[in-house]
Amino acid sequence: MIDLSDLERDTITELINIGVGRAAASLSEMVDQSVELTVPSISFVQRFSDANLIAAPHEVVSAVTQSFKGPFNGDALLVFPEKRSLELVRRLLQVDVPLDSLSDLEQEALMEVGNIILNACLGSISNVLGHPINCSMPVFRKCETRDLMPDISPISPIEDETTVPFLLILHVQFMLRENDIDGYVLFVMDLDSIQTLKQMVQRYLENALS
């Protein structure tokens, strides 16, 4: 099971905050307005169904996904409930049109936002821990929450604990001119990958404190 110390959890949070800080700077330059991003909390869950803070099972979400490979492997997702994703697109593009008229712009805009944020988070971890991480091209999906990762079943018997998918959930706040918009970044990894990440963080802390 996942057993992170407070220092290890704080270190992972800080590594990711470095990444989202860089992403915020890139987004601000892209849309020519101030965009601030923070990750106020991270959490681990063992089943996708346990991540009910994202949205209700039947709620439609917009998501950008990328696979990544390196010393640890998995999938990274940027997820918004549909109305929030459209509101974010409207704010970023600074267009004053009804939310239901933004669908044509949503995919392209969120693909760019997702590419910037997910690569910044993974790039920060890669740079600080000193191991390259390669990412696939982003893919946009709009579906119900329960269908976001249909291959993960909360009721399937566990035959091999190391293959059980874990989710590292990052609550991401987008601070724009008028109000804040919340989204989530999910890193989906099996237990072996989580343990590898933990070991890399431990070595980083040992070097930093020596």
PDB file of C-alpha atoms in Angstrom:
ATOM      1  CA  MET A   1       0.000   0.000   0.000  1.00  0.00           C
ATOM      2  CA  ILE A   2       0.995   3.646  -0.302  1.00  0.00           C
ATOM      3  CA  ASP A   3       2.745   4.924   2.802  1.00  0.00           C
ATOM      4  CA  LEU A   4       4.162   8.408   2.310  1.00  0.00           C
ATOM      5  CA  SER A   5       5.616  10.437   5.139  1.00  0.00           C
ATOM      6  CA  ASP A   6       4.513  14.051   5.545  1.00  0.00           C
ATOM      7  CA  LEU A   7       7.882  15.184   4.189  1.00  0.00           C
ATOM      8  CA  GLU A   8       7.574  12.948   1.122  1.00  0.00           C
ATOM      9  CA  ARG A   9       4.041  14.169   0.453  1.00  0.00           C
ATOM     10  CA  ASP A  10       5.122  17.805   0.889  1.00  0.00           C
ATOM     11  CA  THR A  11       8.036  17.229  -1.491  1.00  0.00           C
ATOM     12  CA  ILE A  12       5.797  15.793  -4.210  1.00  0.00           C
ATOM     13  CA  THR A  13       3.399  18.702  -3.738  1.00  0.00           C
ATOM     14  CA  GLU A  14       6.255  21.186  -4.044  1.00  0.00           C
ATOM     15  CA  LEU A  15       7.634  19.524  -7.179  1.00  0.00           C
ATOM     16  CA  ILE A  16       4.232  19.740  -8.798  1.00  0.00           C
ATOM     17  CA  ASN A  17       3.727  23.336  -7.653  1.00  0.00           C
ATOM     18  CA  ILE A  18       6.982  24.252  -9.398  1.00  0.00           C
ATOM     19  CA  GLY A  19       5.528  22.739 -12.551  1.00  0.00           C
ATOM     20  CA  VAL A  20       2.178  24.486 -12.333  1.00  0.00           C
ATOM     21  CA  GLY A  21       3.989  27.772 -11.664  1.00  0.00           C
ATOM     22  CA  ARG A  22       5.769  27.373 -14.973  1.00  0.00           C
ATOM     23  CA  ALA A  23       2.503  26.377 -16.626  1.00  0.00           C
ATOM     24  CA  ALA A  24       0.831  29.516 -15.268  1.00  0.00           C
ATOM     25  CA  ALA A  25       3.555  31.682 -16.787  1.00  0.00           C
ATOM     26  CA  SER A  26       3.139  29.950 -20.156  1.00  0.00           C
ATOM     27  CA  LEU A  27      -0.658  30.315 -20.059  1.00  0.00           C
ATOM     28  CA  SER A  28      -0.403  33.980 -19.062  1.00  0.00           C
ATOM     29  CA  GLU A  29       1.814  34.648 -22.050  1.00  0.00           C
ATOM     30  CA  MET A  30      -0.436  32.631 -24.360  1.00  0.00           C
ATOM     31  CA  VAL A  31      -3.641  34.525 -23.502  1.00  0.00           C
ATOM     32  CA  ASP A  32      -2.055  37.878 -22.572  1.00  0.00           C
ATOM     33  CA  GLN A  33      -3.634  38.032 -19.134  1.00  0.00           C
ATOM     34  CA  SER A  34      -2.629  37.018 -15.653  1.00  0.00           C
ATOM     35  CA  VAL A  35      -3.268  33.331 -14.934  1.00  0.00           C
ATOM     36  CA  GLU A  36      -2.285  31.881 -11.575  1.00  0.00           C
ATOM     37  CA  LEU A  37      -2.345  28.179 -10.749  1.00  0.00           C
ATOM     38  CA  THR A  38      -1.993  26.519  -7.375  1.00  0.00           C
ATOM     39  CA  VAL A  39      -2.216  22.948  -6.102  1.00  0.00           C
ATOM     40  CA  PRO A  40      -3.646  23.332  -2.582  1.00  0.00           C
ATOM     41  CA  SER A  41      -3.952  19.605  -1.964  1.00  0.00           C
ATOM     42  CA  ILE A  42      -2.953  16.172  -3.215  1.00  0.00           C
ATOM     43  CA  SER A  43      -4.402  12.804  -2.282  1.00  0.00           C
ATOM     44  CA  PHE A  44      -4.087   9.133  -3.201  1.00  0.00           C
ATOM     45  CA  VAL A  45      -6.989   6.774  -3.837  1.00  0.00           C
ATOM     46  CA  GLN A  46      -6.894   3.109  -4.837  1.00  0.00           C
ATOM     47  CA  ARG A  47      -9.994   3.080  -7.025  1.00  0.00           C
ATOM     48  CA  PHE A  48     -11.196   5.568  -9.605  1.00  0.00           C
ATOM     49  CA  SER A  49     -14.654   5.357  -8.069  1.00  0.00           C
ATOM     50  CA  ASP A  50     -13.169   6.706  -4.826  1.00  0.00           C
ATOM     51  CA  ALA A  51     -12.266   9.940  -6.595  1.00  0.00           C
ATOM     52  CA  ASN A  52     -15.823  11.224  -6.222  1.00  0.00           C
ATOM     53  CA  LEU A  53     -14.604  14.736  -5.502  1.00  0.00           C
ATOM     54  CA  ILE A  54     -14.109  15.236  -9.251  1.00  0.00           C
ATOM     55  CA  ALA A  55     -17.721  14.887 -10.330  1.00  0.00           C
ATOM     56  CA  ALA A  56     -20.753  12.667  -9.885  1.00  0.00           C
ATOM     57  CA  PRO A  57     -20.600   9.358 -11.835  1.00  0.00           C
ATOM     58  CA  HIS A  58     -23.104  10.532 -14.461  1.00  0.00           C
ATOM     59  CA  GLU A  59     -21.784  14.087 -14.754  1.00  0.00           C
ATOM     60  CA  VAL A  60     -20.210  14.988 -18.092  1.00  0.00           C
ATOM     61  CA  VAL A  61     -16.555  15.955 -17.850  1.00  0.00           C
ATOM     62  CA  SER A  62     -14.008  17.282 -20.319  1.00  0.00           C
ATOM     63  CA  ALA A  63     -10.583  15.697 -20.064  1.00  0.00           C
ATOM     64  CA  VAL A  64      -7.188  15.877 -21.697  1.00  0.00           C
ATOM     65  CA  THR A  65      -5.120  12.692 -21.291  1.00  0.00           C
ATOM     66  CA  GLN A  66      -1.501  11.781 -21.929  1.00  0.00           C
ATOM     67  CA  SER A  67       0.464   8.614 -21.290  1.00  0.00           C
ATOM     68  CA  PHE A  68       3.944   8.954 -19.813  1.00  0.00           C
ATOM     69  CA  LYS A  69       6.904   6.602 -19.559  1.00  0.00           C
ATOM     70  CA  GLY A  70      10.138   6.789 -17.618  1.00  0.00           C
ATOM     71  CA  PRO A  71      11.333   5.342 -14.302  1.00  0.00           C
ATOM     72  CA  PHE A  72       7.617   5.152 -13.510  1.00  0.00           C
ATOM     73  CA  ASN A  73       4.784   4.868 -16.020  1.00  0.00           C
ATOM     74  CA  GLY A  74       1.147   5.836 -16.148  1.00  0.00           C
ATOM     75  CA  ASP A  75      -1.448   8.213 -17.514  1.00  0.00           C
ATOM     76  CA  ALA A  76      -1.933  11.889 -16.743  1.00  0.00           C
ATOM     77  CA  LEU A  77      -5.348  13.533 -17.019  1.00  0.00           C
ATOM     78  CA  LEU A  78      -6.571  17.112 -16.706  1.00  0.00           C
ATOM     79  CA  VAL A  79     -10.280  16.933 -15.831  1.00  0.00           C
ATOM     80  CA  PHE A  80     -13.030  19.548 -15.563  1.00  0.00           C
ATOM     81  CA  PRO A  81     -16.775  19.198 -15.139  1.00  0.00           C
ATOM     82  CA  GLU A  82     -18.168  20.352 -18.480  1.00  0.00           C
ATOM     83  CA  LYS A  83     -19.521  23.744 -17.395  1.00  0.00           C
ATOM     84  CA  ARG A  84     -16.249  24.638 -15.704  1.00  0.00           C
ATOM     85  CA  SER A  85     -14.217  23.677 -18.754  1.00  0.00           C
ATOM     86  CA  LEU A  86     -16.355  25.888 -20.989  1.00  0.00           C
ATOM     87  CA  GLU A  87     -16.123  28.744 -18.507  1.00  0.00           C
ATOM     88  CA  LEU A  88     -12.341  28.359 -18.435  1.00  0.00           C
ATOM     89  CA  VAL A  89     -12.199  28.457 -22.240  1.00  0.00           C
ATOM     90  CA  ARG A  90     -14.338  31.598 -22.302  1.00  0.00           C
ATOM     91  CA  ARG A  91     -12.128  33.304 -19.727  1.00  0.00           C
ATOM     92  CA  LEU A  92      -8.866  32.285 -21.349  1.00  0.00           C
ATOM     93  CA  LEU A  93      -9.951  33.228 -24.871  1.00  0.00           C
ATOM     94  CA  GLN A  94     -11.684  36.370 -23.578  1.00  0.00           C
ATOM     95  CA  VAL A  95     -14.750  35.763 -25.698  1.00  0.00           C
ATOM     96  CA  ASP A  96     -18.177  36.916 -24.533  1.00  0.00           C
ATOM     97  CA  VAL A  97     -20.416  34.215 -25.936  1.00  0.00           C
ATOM     98  CA  PRO A  98     -22.862  31.790 -24.266  1.00  0.00           C
ATOM     99  CA  LEU A  99     -21.344  28.650 -22.810  1.00  0.00           C
ATOM    100  CA  ASP A 100     -23.343  26.424 -25.157  1.00  0.00           C
ATOM    101  CA  SER A 101     -21.704  28.166 -28.126  1.00  0.00           C
ATOM    102  CA  LEU A 102     -18.147  27.371 -27.043  1.00  0.00           C
ATOM    103  CA  SER A 103     -18.062  23.674 -27.875  1.00  0.00           C
ATOM    104  CA  ASP A 104     -16.242  24.226 -31.185  1.00  0.00           C
ATOM    105  CA  LEU A 105     -13.466  26.101 -29.388  1.00  0.00           C
ATOM    106  CA  GLU A 106     -13.321  23.875 -26.333  1.00  0.00           C
ATOM    107  CA  GLN A 107     -11.340  20.931 -27.658  1.00  0.00           C
ATOM    108  CA  GLU A 108      -8.529  22.954 -29.218  1.00  0.00           C
ATOM    109  CA  ALA A 109      -8.223  25.302 -26.245  1.00  0.00           C
ATOM    110  CA  LEU A 110      -8.280  22.588 -23.596  1.00  0.00           C
ATOM    111  CA  MET A 111      -5.822  20.443 -25.559  1.00  0.00           C
ATOM    112  CA  GLU A 112      -3.375  23.337 -25.414  1.00  0.00           C
ATOM    113  CA  VAL A 113      -4.053  23.995 -21.723  1.00  0.00           C
ATOM    114  CA  GLY A 114      -3.739  20.305 -20.888  1.00  0.00           C
ATOM    115  CA  ASN A 115      -0.532  19.927 -22.858  1.00  0.00           C
ATOM    116  CA  ILE A 116       1.022  22.868 -21.018  1.00  0.00           C
ATOM    117  CA  ILE A 117      -0.062  21.822 -17.522  1.00  0.00           C
ATOM    118  CA  LEU A 118       0.550  18.075 -17.742  1.00  0.00           C
ATOM    119  CA  ASN A 119       3.954  18.479 -19.377  1.00  0.00           C
ATOM    120  CA  ALA A 120       4.937  21.135 -16.838  1.00  0.00           C
ATOM    121  CA  CYS A 121       4.031  18.878 -13.903  1.00  0.00           C
ATOM    122  CA  LEU A 122       5.839  15.851 -15.316  1.00  0.00           C
ATOM    123  CA  GLY A 123       8.745  17.984 -16.505  1.00  0.00           C
ATOM    124  CA  SER A 124       9.231  19.433 -13.034  1.00  0.00           C
ATOM    125  CA  ILE A 125       9.339  15.970 -11.470  1.00  0.00           C
ATOM    126  CA  SER A 126      11.715  14.793 -14.196  1.00  0.00           C
ATOM    127  CA  ASN A 127      14.097  17.747 -13.853  1.00  0.00           C
ATOM    128  CA  VAL A 128      14.335  17.745 -10.076  1.00  0.00           C
ATOM    129  CA  LEU A 129      14.596  13.973  -9.658  1.00  0.00           C
ATOM    130  CA  GLY A 130      16.993  13.684 -12.589  1.00  0.00           C
ATOM    131  CA  HIS A 131      15.239  11.104 -14.742  1.00  0.00           C
ATOM    132  CA  PRO A 132      13.673  11.703 -18.188  1.00  0.00           C
ATOM    133  CA  ILE A 133       9.949  11.185 -18.643  1.00  0.00           C
ATOM    134  CA  ASN A 134       8.476  10.895 -22.130  1.00  0.00           C
ATOM    135  CA  CYS A 135       4.878  11.910 -22.854  1.00  0.00           C
ATOM    136  CA  SER A 136       2.502  10.942 -25.641  1.00  0.00           C
ATOM    137  CA  MET A 137       0.449  13.443 -27.614  1.00  0.00           C
ATOM    138  CA  PRO A 138      -2.594  14.755 -25.710  1.00  0.00           C
ATOM    139  CA  VAL A 139      -6.043  13.323 -26.418  1.00  0.00           C
ATOM    140  CA  PHE A 140      -9.314  15.158 -25.714  1.00  0.00           C
ATOM    141  CA  ARG A 141     -12.333  13.315 -24.325  1.00  0.00           C
ATOM    142  CA  LYS A 142     -15.829  14.344 -23.282  1.00  0.00           C
ATOM    143  CA  CYS A 143     -17.730  11.666 -21.395  1.00  0.00           C
ATOM    144  CA  GLU A 144     -19.445  10.804 -18.136  1.00  0.00           C
ATOM    145  CA  THR A 145     -17.108  10.526 -15.178  1.00  0.00           C
ATOM    146  CA  ARG A 146     -17.764   6.810 -14.817  1.00  0.00           C
ATOM    147  CA  ASP A 147     -16.609   6.236 -18.423  1.00  0.00           C
ATOM    148  CA  LEU A 148     -13.400   8.234 -18.123  1.00  0.00           C
ATOM    149  CA  MET A 149     -11.465   5.081 -17.240  1.00  0.00           C
ATOM    150  CA  PRO A 150     -13.809   2.158 -17.892  1.00  0.00           C
ATOM    151  CA  ASP A 151     -11.039  -0.439 -17.588  1.00  0.00           C
ATOM    152  CA  ILE A 152     -10.727   0.250 -13.864  1.00  0.00           C
ATOM    153  CA  SER A 153     -13.443  -1.591 -11.984  1.00  0.00           C
ATOM    154  CA  PRO A 154     -14.007  -0.916  -8.288  1.00  0.00           C
ATOM    155  CA  ILE A 155     -15.474  -4.392  -7.782  1.00  0.00           C
ATOM    156  CA  SER A 156     -13.000  -6.553  -9.683  1.00  0.00           C
ATOM    157  CA  PRO A 157     -11.087  -9.067  -7.560  1.00  0.00           C
ATOM    158  CA  ILE A 158      -7.465  -8.170  -6.952  1.00  0.00           C
ATOM    159  CA  GLU A 159      -5.192 -10.906  -8.265  1.00  0.00           C
ATOM    160  CA  ASP A 160      -1.933  -8.978  -8.201  1.00  0.00           C
ATOM    161  CA  GLU A 161      -1.635  -6.005  -5.860  1.00  0.00           C
ATOM    162  CA  THR A 162       1.172  -4.482  -7.944  1.00  0.00           C
ATOM    163  CA  THR A 163      -1.129  -4.036 -10.953  1.00  0.00           C
ATOM    164  CA  VAL A 164      -3.890  -2.241  -9.052  1.00  0.00           C
ATOM    165  CA  PRO A 165      -4.186   1.317 -10.407  1.00  0.00           C
ATOM    166  CA  PHE A 166      -3.659   4.100  -7.903  1.00  0.00           C
ATOM    167  CA  LEU A 167      -4.569   7.708  -8.524  1.00  0.00           C
ATOM    168  CA  LEU A 168      -2.566  10.680  -7.356  1.00  0.00           C
ATOM    169  CA  ILE A 169      -5.169  13.447  -7.412  1.00  0.00           C
ATOM    170  CA  LEU A 170      -4.146  17.098  -7.578  1.00  0.00           C
ATOM    171  CA  HIS A 171      -6.748  19.750  -6.912  1.00  0.00           C
ATOM    172  CA  VAL A 172      -5.793  22.611  -9.257  1.00  0.00           C
ATOM    173  CA  GLN A 173      -7.158  26.138  -8.881  1.00  0.00           C
ATOM    174  CA  PHE A 174      -7.132  28.524 -11.860  1.00  0.00           C
ATOM    175  CA  MET A 175      -7.173  32.124 -10.639  1.00  0.00           C
ATOM    176  CA  LEU A 176      -8.394  34.456 -13.346  1.00  0.00           C
ATOM    177  CA  ARG A 177      -9.636  38.013 -13.391  1.00  0.00           C
ATOM    178  CA  GLU A 178     -13.159  37.512 -12.076  1.00  0.00           C
ATOM    179  CA  ASN A 179     -13.192  34.281 -10.074  1.00  0.00           C
ATOM    180  CA  ASP A 180     -11.488  30.967  -9.572  1.00  0.00           C
ATOM    181  CA  ILE A 181     -12.154  27.793 -11.571  1.00  0.00           C
ATOM    182  CA  ASP A 182     -11.329  24.388 -10.130  1.00  0.00           C
ATOM    183  CA  GLY A 183     -10.089  21.386 -12.036  1.00  0.00           C
ATOM    184  CA  TYR A 184      -8.172  18.222 -11.278  1.00  0.00           C
ATOM    185  CA  VAL A 185      -4.998  16.585 -12.495  1.00  0.00           C
ATOM    186  CA  LEU A 186      -4.855  12.819 -12.072  1.00  0.00           C
ATOM    187  CA  PHE A 187      -1.785  10.654 -12.347  1.00  0.00           C
ATOM    188  CA  VAL A 188      -2.786   7.008 -12.702  1.00  0.00           C
ATOM    189  CA  MET A 189      -0.009   4.564 -11.800  1.00  0.00           C
ATOM    190  CA  ASP A 190       0.260   1.022 -10.551  1.00  0.00           C
ATOM    191  CA  LEU A 191       1.794   0.206  -7.192  1.00  0.00           C
ATOM    192  CA  ASP A 192       5.242  -0.510  -8.653  1.00  0.00           C
ATOM    193  CA  SER A 193       5.352   2.943 -10.234  1.00  0.00           C
ATOM    194  CA  ILE A 194       4.142   4.617  -7.045  1.00  0.00           C
ATOM    195  CA  GLN A 195       6.836   2.826  -5.057  1.00  0.00           C
ATOM    196  CA  THR A 196       9.466   3.868  -7.607  1.00  0.00           C
ATOM    197  CA  LEU A 197       8.362   7.496  -7.283  1.00  0.00           C
ATOM    198  CA  LYS A 198       8.533   7.181  -3.498  1.00  0.00           C
ATOM    199  CA  GLN A 199      12.066   5.775  -3.663  1.00  0.00           C
ATOM    200  CA  MET A 200      13.195   8.567  -5.997  1.00  0.00           C
ATOM    201  CA  VAL A 201      11.756  11.177  -3.634  1.00  0.00           C
ATOM    202  CA  GLN A 202      13.523   9.510  -0.705  1.00  0.00           C
ATOM    203  CA  ARG A 203      16.874   9.651  -2.531  1.00  0.00           C
ATOM    204  CA  TYR A 204      16.266  13.277  -3.446  1.00  0.00           C
ATOM    205  CA  LEU A 205      15.564  14.152   0.195  1.00  0.00           C
ATOM    206  CA  GLU A 206      18.620  12.242   1.406  1.00  0.00           C
ATOM    207  CA  ASN A 207      20.829  14.208  -0.997  1.00  0.00           C
ATOM    208  CA  ALA A 208      19.170  17.493  -0.131  1.00  0.00           C
ATOM    209  CA  LEU A 209      19.542  16.973   3.615  1.00  0.00           C
ATOM    210  CA  SER A 210      23.069  15.522   3.546  1.00  0.00           C
TER     211      SER A 210
END
